[in-house]
Short mmCIF file of C-alpha atoms in Angstrom, two decimals:
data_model
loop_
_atom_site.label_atom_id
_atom_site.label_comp_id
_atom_site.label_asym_id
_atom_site.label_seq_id
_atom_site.Cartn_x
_atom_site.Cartn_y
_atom_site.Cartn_z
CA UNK A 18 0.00 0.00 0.00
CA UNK A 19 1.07 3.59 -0.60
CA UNK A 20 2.00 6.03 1.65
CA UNK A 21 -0.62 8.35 3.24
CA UNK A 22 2.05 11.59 2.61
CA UNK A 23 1.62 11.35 -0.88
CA UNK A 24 -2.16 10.71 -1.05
CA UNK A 25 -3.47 13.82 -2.39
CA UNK A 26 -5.58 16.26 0.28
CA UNK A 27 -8.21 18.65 -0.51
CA UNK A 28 -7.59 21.77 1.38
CA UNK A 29 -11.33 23.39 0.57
CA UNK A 30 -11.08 24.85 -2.71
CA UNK A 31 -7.59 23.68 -2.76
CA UNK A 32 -6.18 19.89 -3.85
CA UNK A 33 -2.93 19.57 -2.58
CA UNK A 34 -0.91 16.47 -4.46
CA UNK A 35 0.53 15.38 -1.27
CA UNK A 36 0.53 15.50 2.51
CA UNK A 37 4.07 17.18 2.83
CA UNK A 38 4.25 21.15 3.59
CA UNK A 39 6.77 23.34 3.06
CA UNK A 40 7.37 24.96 6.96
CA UNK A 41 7.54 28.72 7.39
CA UNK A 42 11.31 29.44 7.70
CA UNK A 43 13.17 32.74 8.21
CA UNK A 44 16.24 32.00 5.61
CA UNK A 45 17.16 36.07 5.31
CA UNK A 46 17.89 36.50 1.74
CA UNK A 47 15.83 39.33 0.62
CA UNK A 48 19.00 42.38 1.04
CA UNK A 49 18.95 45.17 3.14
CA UNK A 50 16.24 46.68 1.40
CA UNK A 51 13.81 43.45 2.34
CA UNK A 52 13.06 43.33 -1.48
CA UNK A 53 11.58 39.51 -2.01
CA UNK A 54 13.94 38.71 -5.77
CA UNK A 55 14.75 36.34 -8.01
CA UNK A 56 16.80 33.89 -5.67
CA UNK A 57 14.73 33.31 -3.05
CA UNK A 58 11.65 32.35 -5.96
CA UNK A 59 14.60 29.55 -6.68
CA UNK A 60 14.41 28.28 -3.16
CA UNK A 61 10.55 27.92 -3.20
CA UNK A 62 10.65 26.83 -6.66
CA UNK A 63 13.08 24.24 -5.92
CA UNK A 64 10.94 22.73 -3.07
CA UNK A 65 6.95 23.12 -5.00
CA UNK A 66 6.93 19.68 -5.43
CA UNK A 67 5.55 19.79 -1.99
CA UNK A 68 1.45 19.51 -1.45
CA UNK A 69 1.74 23.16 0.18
CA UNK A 70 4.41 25.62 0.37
CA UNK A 71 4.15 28.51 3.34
CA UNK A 72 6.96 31.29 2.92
CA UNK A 73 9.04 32.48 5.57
CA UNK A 74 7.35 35.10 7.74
CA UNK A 75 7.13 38.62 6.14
CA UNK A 76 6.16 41.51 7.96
CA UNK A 77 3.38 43.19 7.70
CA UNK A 78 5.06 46.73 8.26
CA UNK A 79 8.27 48.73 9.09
CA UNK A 80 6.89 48.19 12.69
CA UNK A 81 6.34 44.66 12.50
CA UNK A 82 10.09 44.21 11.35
CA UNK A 83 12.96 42.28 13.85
CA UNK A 84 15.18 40.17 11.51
CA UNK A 85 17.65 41.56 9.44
CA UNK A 86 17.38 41.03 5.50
CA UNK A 87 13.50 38.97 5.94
CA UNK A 88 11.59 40.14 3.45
CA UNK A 89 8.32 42.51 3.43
CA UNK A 90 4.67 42.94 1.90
CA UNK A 91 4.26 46.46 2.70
CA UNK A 92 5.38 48.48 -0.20
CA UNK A 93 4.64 48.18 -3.61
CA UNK A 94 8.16 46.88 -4.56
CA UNK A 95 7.96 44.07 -2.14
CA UNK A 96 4.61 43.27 -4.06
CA UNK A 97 6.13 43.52 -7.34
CA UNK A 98 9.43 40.89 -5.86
CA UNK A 99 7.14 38.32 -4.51
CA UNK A 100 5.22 37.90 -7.95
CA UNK A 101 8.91 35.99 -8.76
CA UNK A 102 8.06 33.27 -6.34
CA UNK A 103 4.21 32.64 -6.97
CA UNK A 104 5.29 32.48 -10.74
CA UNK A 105 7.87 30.02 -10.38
CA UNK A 106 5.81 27.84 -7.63
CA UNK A 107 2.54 28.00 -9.99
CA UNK A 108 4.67 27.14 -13.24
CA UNK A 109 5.46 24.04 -11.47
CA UNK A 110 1.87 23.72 -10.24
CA UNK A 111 2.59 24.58 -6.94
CA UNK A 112 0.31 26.12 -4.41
CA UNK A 113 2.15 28.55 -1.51
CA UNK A 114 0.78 30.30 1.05
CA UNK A 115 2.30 33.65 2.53
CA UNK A 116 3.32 33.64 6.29
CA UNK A 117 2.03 37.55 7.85
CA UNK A 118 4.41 38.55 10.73
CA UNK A 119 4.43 40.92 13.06
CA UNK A 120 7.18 40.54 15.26
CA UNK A 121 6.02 42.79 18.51
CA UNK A 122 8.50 42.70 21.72
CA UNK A 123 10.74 39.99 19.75
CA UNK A 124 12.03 43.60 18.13
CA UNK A 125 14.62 46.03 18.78
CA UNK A 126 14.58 50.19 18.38
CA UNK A 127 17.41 49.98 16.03
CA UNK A 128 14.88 48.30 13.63
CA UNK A 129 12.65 51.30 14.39
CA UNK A 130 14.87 54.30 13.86
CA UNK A 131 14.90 54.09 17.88
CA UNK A 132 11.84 53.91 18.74
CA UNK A 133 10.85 51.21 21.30
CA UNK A 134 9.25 47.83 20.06
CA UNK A 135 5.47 47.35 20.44
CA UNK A 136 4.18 45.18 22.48
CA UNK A 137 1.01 44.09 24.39
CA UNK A 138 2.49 44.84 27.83
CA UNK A 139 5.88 46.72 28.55
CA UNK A 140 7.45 43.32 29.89
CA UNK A 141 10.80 42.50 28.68
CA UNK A 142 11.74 38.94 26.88
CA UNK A 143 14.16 37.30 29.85
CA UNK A 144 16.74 36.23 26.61
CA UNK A 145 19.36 38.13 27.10
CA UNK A 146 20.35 39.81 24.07
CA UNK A 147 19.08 40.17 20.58
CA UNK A 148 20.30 39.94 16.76
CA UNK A 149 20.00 43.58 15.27
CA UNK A 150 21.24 45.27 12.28
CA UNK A 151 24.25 46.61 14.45
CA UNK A 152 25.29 43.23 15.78
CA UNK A 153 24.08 41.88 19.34
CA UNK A 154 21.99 43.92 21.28
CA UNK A 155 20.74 43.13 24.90
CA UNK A 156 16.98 42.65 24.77
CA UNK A 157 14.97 46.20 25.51
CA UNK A 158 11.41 46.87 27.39
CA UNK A 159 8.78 47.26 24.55
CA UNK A 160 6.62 49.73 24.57
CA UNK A 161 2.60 48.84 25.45
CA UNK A 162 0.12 49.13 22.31
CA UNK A 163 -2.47 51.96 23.65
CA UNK A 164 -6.33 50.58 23.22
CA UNK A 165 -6.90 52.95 20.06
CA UNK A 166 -3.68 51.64 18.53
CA UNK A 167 -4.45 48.75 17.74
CA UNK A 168 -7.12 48.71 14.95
CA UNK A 169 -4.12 50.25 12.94
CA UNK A 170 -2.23 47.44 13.52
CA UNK A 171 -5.41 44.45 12.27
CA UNK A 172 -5.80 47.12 9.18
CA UNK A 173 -1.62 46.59 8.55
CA UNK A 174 -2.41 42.56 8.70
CA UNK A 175 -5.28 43.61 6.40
CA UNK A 176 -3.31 45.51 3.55
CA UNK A 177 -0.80 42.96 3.88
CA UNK A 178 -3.25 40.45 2.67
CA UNK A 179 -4.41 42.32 0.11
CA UNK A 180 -0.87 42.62 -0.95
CA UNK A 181 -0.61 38.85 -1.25
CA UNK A 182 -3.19 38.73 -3.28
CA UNK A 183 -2.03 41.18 -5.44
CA UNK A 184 1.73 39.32 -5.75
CA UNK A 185 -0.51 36.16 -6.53
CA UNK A 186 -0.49 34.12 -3.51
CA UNK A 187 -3.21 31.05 -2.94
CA UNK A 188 -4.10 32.23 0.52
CA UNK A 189 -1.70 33.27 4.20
CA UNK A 190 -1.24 32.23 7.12
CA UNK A 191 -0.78 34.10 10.00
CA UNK A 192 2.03 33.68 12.50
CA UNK A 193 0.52 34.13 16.12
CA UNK A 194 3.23 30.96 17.30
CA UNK A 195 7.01 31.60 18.78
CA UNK A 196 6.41 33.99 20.71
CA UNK A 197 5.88 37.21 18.04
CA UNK A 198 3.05 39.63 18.46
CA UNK A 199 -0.06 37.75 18.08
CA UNK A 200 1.18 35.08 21.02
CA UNK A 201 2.11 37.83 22.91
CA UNK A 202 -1.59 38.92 23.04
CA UNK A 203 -2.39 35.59 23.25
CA UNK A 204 -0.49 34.24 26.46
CA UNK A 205 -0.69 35.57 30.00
CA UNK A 206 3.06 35.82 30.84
CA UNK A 207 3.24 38.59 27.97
CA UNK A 208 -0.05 39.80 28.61
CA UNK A 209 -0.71 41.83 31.40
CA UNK A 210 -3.59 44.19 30.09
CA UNK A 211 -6.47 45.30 31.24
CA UNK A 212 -8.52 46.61 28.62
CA UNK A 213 -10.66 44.50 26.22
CA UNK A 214 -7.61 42.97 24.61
CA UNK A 215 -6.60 41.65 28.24
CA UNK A 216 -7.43 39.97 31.70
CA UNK A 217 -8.91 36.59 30.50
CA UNK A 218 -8.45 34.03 27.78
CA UNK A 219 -11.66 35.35 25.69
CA UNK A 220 -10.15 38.93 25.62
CA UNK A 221 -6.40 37.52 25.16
CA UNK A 222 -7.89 35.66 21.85
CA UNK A 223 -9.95 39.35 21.24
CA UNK A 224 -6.44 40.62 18.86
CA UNK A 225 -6.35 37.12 16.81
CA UNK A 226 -9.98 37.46 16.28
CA UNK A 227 -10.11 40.98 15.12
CA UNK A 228 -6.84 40.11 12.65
CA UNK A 229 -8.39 37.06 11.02
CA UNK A 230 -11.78 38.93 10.61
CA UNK A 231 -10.04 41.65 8.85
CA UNK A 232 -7.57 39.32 6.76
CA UNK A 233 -10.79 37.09 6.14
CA UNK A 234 -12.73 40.20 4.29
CA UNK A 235 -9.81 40.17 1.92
CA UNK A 236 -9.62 36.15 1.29
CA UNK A 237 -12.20 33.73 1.50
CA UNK A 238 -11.81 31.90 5.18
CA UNK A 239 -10.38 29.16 3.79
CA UNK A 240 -7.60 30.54 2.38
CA UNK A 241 -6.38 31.56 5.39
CA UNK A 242 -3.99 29.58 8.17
CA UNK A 243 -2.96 29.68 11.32
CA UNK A 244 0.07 29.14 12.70
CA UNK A 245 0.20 28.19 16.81
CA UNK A 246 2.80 27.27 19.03
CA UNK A 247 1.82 26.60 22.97
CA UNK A 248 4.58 24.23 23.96
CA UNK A 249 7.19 26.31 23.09
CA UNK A 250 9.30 28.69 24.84
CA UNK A 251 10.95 30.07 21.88
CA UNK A 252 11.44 34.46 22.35
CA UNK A 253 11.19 33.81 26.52
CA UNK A 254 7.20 32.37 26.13
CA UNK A 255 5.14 29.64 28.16
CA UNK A 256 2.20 30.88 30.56
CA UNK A 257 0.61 28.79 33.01
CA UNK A 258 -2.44 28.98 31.74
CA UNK A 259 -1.50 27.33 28.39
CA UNK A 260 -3.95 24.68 27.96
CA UNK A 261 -7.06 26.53 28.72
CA UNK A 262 -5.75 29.33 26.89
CA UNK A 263 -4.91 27.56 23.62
CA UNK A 264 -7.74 25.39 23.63
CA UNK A 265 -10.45 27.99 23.81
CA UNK A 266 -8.28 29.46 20.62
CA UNK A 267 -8.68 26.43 18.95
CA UNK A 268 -12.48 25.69 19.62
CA UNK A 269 -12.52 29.90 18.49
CA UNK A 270 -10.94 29.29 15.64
CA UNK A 271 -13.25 26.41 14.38
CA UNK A 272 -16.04 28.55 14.06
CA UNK A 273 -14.01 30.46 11.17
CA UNK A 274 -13.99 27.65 8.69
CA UNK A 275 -10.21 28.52 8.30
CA UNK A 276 -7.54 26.78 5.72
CA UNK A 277 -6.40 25.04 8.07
CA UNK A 278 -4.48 25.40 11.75
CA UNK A 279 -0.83 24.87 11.75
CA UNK A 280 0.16 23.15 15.23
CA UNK A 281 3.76 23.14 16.51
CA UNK A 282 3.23 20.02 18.64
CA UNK A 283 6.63 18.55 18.17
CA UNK A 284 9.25 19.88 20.81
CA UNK A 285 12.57 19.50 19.02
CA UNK A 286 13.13 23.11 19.54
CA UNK A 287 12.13 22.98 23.48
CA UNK A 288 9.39 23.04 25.87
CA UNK A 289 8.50 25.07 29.01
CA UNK A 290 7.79 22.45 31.00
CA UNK A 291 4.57 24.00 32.59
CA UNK A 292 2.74 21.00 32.18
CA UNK A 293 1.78 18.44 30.04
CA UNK A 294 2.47 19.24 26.50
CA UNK A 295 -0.16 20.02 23.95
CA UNK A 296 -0.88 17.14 21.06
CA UNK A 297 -2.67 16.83 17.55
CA UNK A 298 -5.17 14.97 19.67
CA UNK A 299 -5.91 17.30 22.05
CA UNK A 300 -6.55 19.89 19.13
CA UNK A 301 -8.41 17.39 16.94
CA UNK A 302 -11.22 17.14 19.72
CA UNK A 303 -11.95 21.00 19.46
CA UNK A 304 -11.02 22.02 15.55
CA UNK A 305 -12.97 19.81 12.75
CA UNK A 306 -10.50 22.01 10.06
CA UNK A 307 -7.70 20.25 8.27
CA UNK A 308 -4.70 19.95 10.98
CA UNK A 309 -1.28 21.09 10.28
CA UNK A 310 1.57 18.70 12.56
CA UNK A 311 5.03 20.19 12.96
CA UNK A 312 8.43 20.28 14.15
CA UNK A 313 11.19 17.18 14.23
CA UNK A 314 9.22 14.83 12.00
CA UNK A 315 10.60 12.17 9.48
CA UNK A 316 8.59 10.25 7.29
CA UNK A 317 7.60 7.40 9.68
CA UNK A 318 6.46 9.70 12.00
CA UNK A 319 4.30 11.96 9.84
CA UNK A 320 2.94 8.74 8.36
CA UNK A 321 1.97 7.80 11.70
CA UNK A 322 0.31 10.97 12.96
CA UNK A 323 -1.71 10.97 9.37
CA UNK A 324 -2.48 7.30 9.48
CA UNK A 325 -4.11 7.74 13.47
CA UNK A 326 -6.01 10.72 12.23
CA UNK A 327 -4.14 13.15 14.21
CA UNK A 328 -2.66 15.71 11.30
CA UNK A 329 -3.59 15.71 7.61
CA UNK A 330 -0.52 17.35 6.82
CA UNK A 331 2.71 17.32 8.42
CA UNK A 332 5.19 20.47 7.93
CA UNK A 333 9.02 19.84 7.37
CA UNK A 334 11.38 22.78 8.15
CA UNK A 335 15.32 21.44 8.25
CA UNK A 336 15.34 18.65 6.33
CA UNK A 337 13.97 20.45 3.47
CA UNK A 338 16.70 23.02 3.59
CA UNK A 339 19.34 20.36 2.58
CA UNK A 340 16.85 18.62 0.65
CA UNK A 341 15.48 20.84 -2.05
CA UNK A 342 13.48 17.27 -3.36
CA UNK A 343 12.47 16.14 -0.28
CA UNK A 344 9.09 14.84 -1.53
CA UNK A 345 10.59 12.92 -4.17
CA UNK A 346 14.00 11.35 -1.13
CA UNK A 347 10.29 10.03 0.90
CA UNK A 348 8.52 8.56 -2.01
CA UNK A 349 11.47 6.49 -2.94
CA UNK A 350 13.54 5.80 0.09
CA UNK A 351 16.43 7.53 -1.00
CA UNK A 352 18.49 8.85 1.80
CA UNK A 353 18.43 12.35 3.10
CA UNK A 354 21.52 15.02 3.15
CA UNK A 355 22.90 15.57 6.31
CA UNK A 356 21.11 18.08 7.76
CA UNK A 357 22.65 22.13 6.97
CA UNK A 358 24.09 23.81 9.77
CA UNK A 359 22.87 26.55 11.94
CA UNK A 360 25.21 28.63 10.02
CA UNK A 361 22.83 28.19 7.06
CA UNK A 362 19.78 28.98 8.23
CA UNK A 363 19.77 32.58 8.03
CA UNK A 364 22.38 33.98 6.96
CA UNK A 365 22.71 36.82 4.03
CA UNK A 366 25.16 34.63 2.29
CA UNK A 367 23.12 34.64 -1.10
CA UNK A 368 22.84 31.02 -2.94
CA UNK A 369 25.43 29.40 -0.42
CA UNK A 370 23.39 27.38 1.66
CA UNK A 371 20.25 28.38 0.23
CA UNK A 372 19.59 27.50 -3.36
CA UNK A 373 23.09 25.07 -3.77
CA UNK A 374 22.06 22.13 -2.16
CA UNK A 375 21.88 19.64 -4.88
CA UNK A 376 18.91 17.13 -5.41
CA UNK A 377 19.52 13.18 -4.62
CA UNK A 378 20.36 12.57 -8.62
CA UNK A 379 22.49 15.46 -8.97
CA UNK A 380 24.49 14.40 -5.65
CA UNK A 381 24.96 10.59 -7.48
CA UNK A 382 26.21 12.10 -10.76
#
């Protein structure tokens, strides 16, 4: 019998020709200027053979920024760059999905001209120091979003999604995981307000709410993702309250008939340890949508979460950095590259490490 990752999936209006997703992954490439261009529509281009491909997070505004050289959607040039990548995805009949970021306290004034990050609450991230475009800075106190503030911020998320659609993206996904703005609202330990945004775990989910409505009057519903992380303590995160909080997002959530929700459940990049961790399962009993797993997977164990009916996709972030034809290394048990290092990731190096990995036939010949 065949494997369930390559049984095609329909995603709503969507069918996807296999089970494997590209992950969201921040791979800095796009220049100074955070101009999406011709090199990074290789990378994605490279790796369409995937059911679903989600881009590395793009902010949503000059504010939103905190990563040097990640690309944008805010200006019509950043528009006009990413039209490279849905072209070269959808001439390989791809179908990609644009990650909307915001990345609040996780931020640093020298991003801002010097003005303080925004935040929920003025609470600073316990990590000691920061990545900024002047080297390593320690982290700084953000500055707290005032009540009237914050509808400009949902209408950024909003023009941002029009902006995808414009650049010809299939839907986005929004990034409220790892600790960036739209956890921040979400979890107690970074929010400490007490307006309507704050105080309990209906008015923590209030900001999520008001972003997909607003993102949702652009695309249909379901063309639009979401991207959660609960078990993770990535950027200083993990609130006590994690369970109930997440799981009344998740039951939330369902009402929206969204894409689909994009789960971090594996913890191969940490856990807080503030009590059990969060599974597939637990999210299947409260969201009927399709079910994103992710983080530290390999083929047996996506096939596994697929085959119990706990994800109908599974994500793949490393692994498909070295392996640019990862879909076609599962389907016929050819071995995988060693995995790049951290070095790799995201750094503004151009094609090295990025687009030069070579695909299982090339590396034979």
């Amino acid at each position: 019998m065949g494997s369930v990752l390559f049984q095609p999936f329909r995603l709503h209006d969507l069918t996807l020709r296999n089970r494997i997703v590209l992950s969201p992954m921040t791979r800095s490439r796009a220049g100074a200027a955070r101009l999406p261009n011709r090199l990074m529509a290789d990378y994605y281009s490279q790796r369409s053979s995937a059911g679903l491909l989600i881009t590395e997070a793009t902010s949503i505004s000059e504010e939103a920024e905190g990563h040097s050289e990640s690309p944008g959607i805010y200006t019509d040039a950043m528009t006009e760059g990413w039209k490279h990548t849905t072209k070269a995805v959808h001439e390989k009949s791809g179908v990609i999905f644009l990650q909307l970021w915001h990345t609040g306290r996780a931020s640093h004034s020298s991003f801002h001209g010097g003005k303080p990050a925004v935040a929920p609450s003025a609470i600073k991230s316990n990590d000691p120091e920061i990545h900024t475009p002047t080297g390593k800075q320690p982290t700084e106190v953000p500055r707290a979003l005032e009540t009237a503030e914050i509808p400009r911020v949902v209408e950024d998320y909003r023009r941002a999604a029009e902006r995808a659609k414009q650049a010809g993206f299939d839907g986005v996904e929004l990034h409220a995981a790892n600790g960036y703005l739209i956890d921040q609202f979400l979890q107690s330990k970074t929010n400490h307000r007490t307006d309507k945004y704050g105080g309990s775990v209906e008015n923590r989910y209030r900001f999520l709410k008001e972003v997909i409505e607003a993102v949702a009057s652009v695309w249909s519903a379901r063309r639009v993702g979401v991207h959660l992380s609960p078990n993770s303590p990535f950027n200083d995160m993990g609130s006590l309250d994690f369970r109930e909080q997440f799981t009344l997002v998740a039951s939330q959530l369902d009402r929206f008939g969204l894409a689909y929700l994009h789960f971090v459940d594996g913890l191969a990049f940490g856990f807080h340890k503030l009590g059990e961790p969060m599974t597939l399962a637990d999210f299947r009993k409260v969201f009927n949508g399709p079910l994103i797993g992710n983080c530290g997977y390999t083929k047996e164990t996506a096939e596994k979460a697929i085959a119990a009916g706990d994800a109908d996709l599974i994500s793949f972030g490393r692994p498909f950095i070295s392996n640019p034809d990862l879909v076609e290394r599962f389907r016929n048990g050819w071995p995988l590259a060693e995995l790049a290092p951290m070095s790799d990731w995201y750094s503004p190096t151009g094609a090295k490490g990025y687009t030069d990995f070579p695909g299982y036939h090339q590396r034979s010949h």
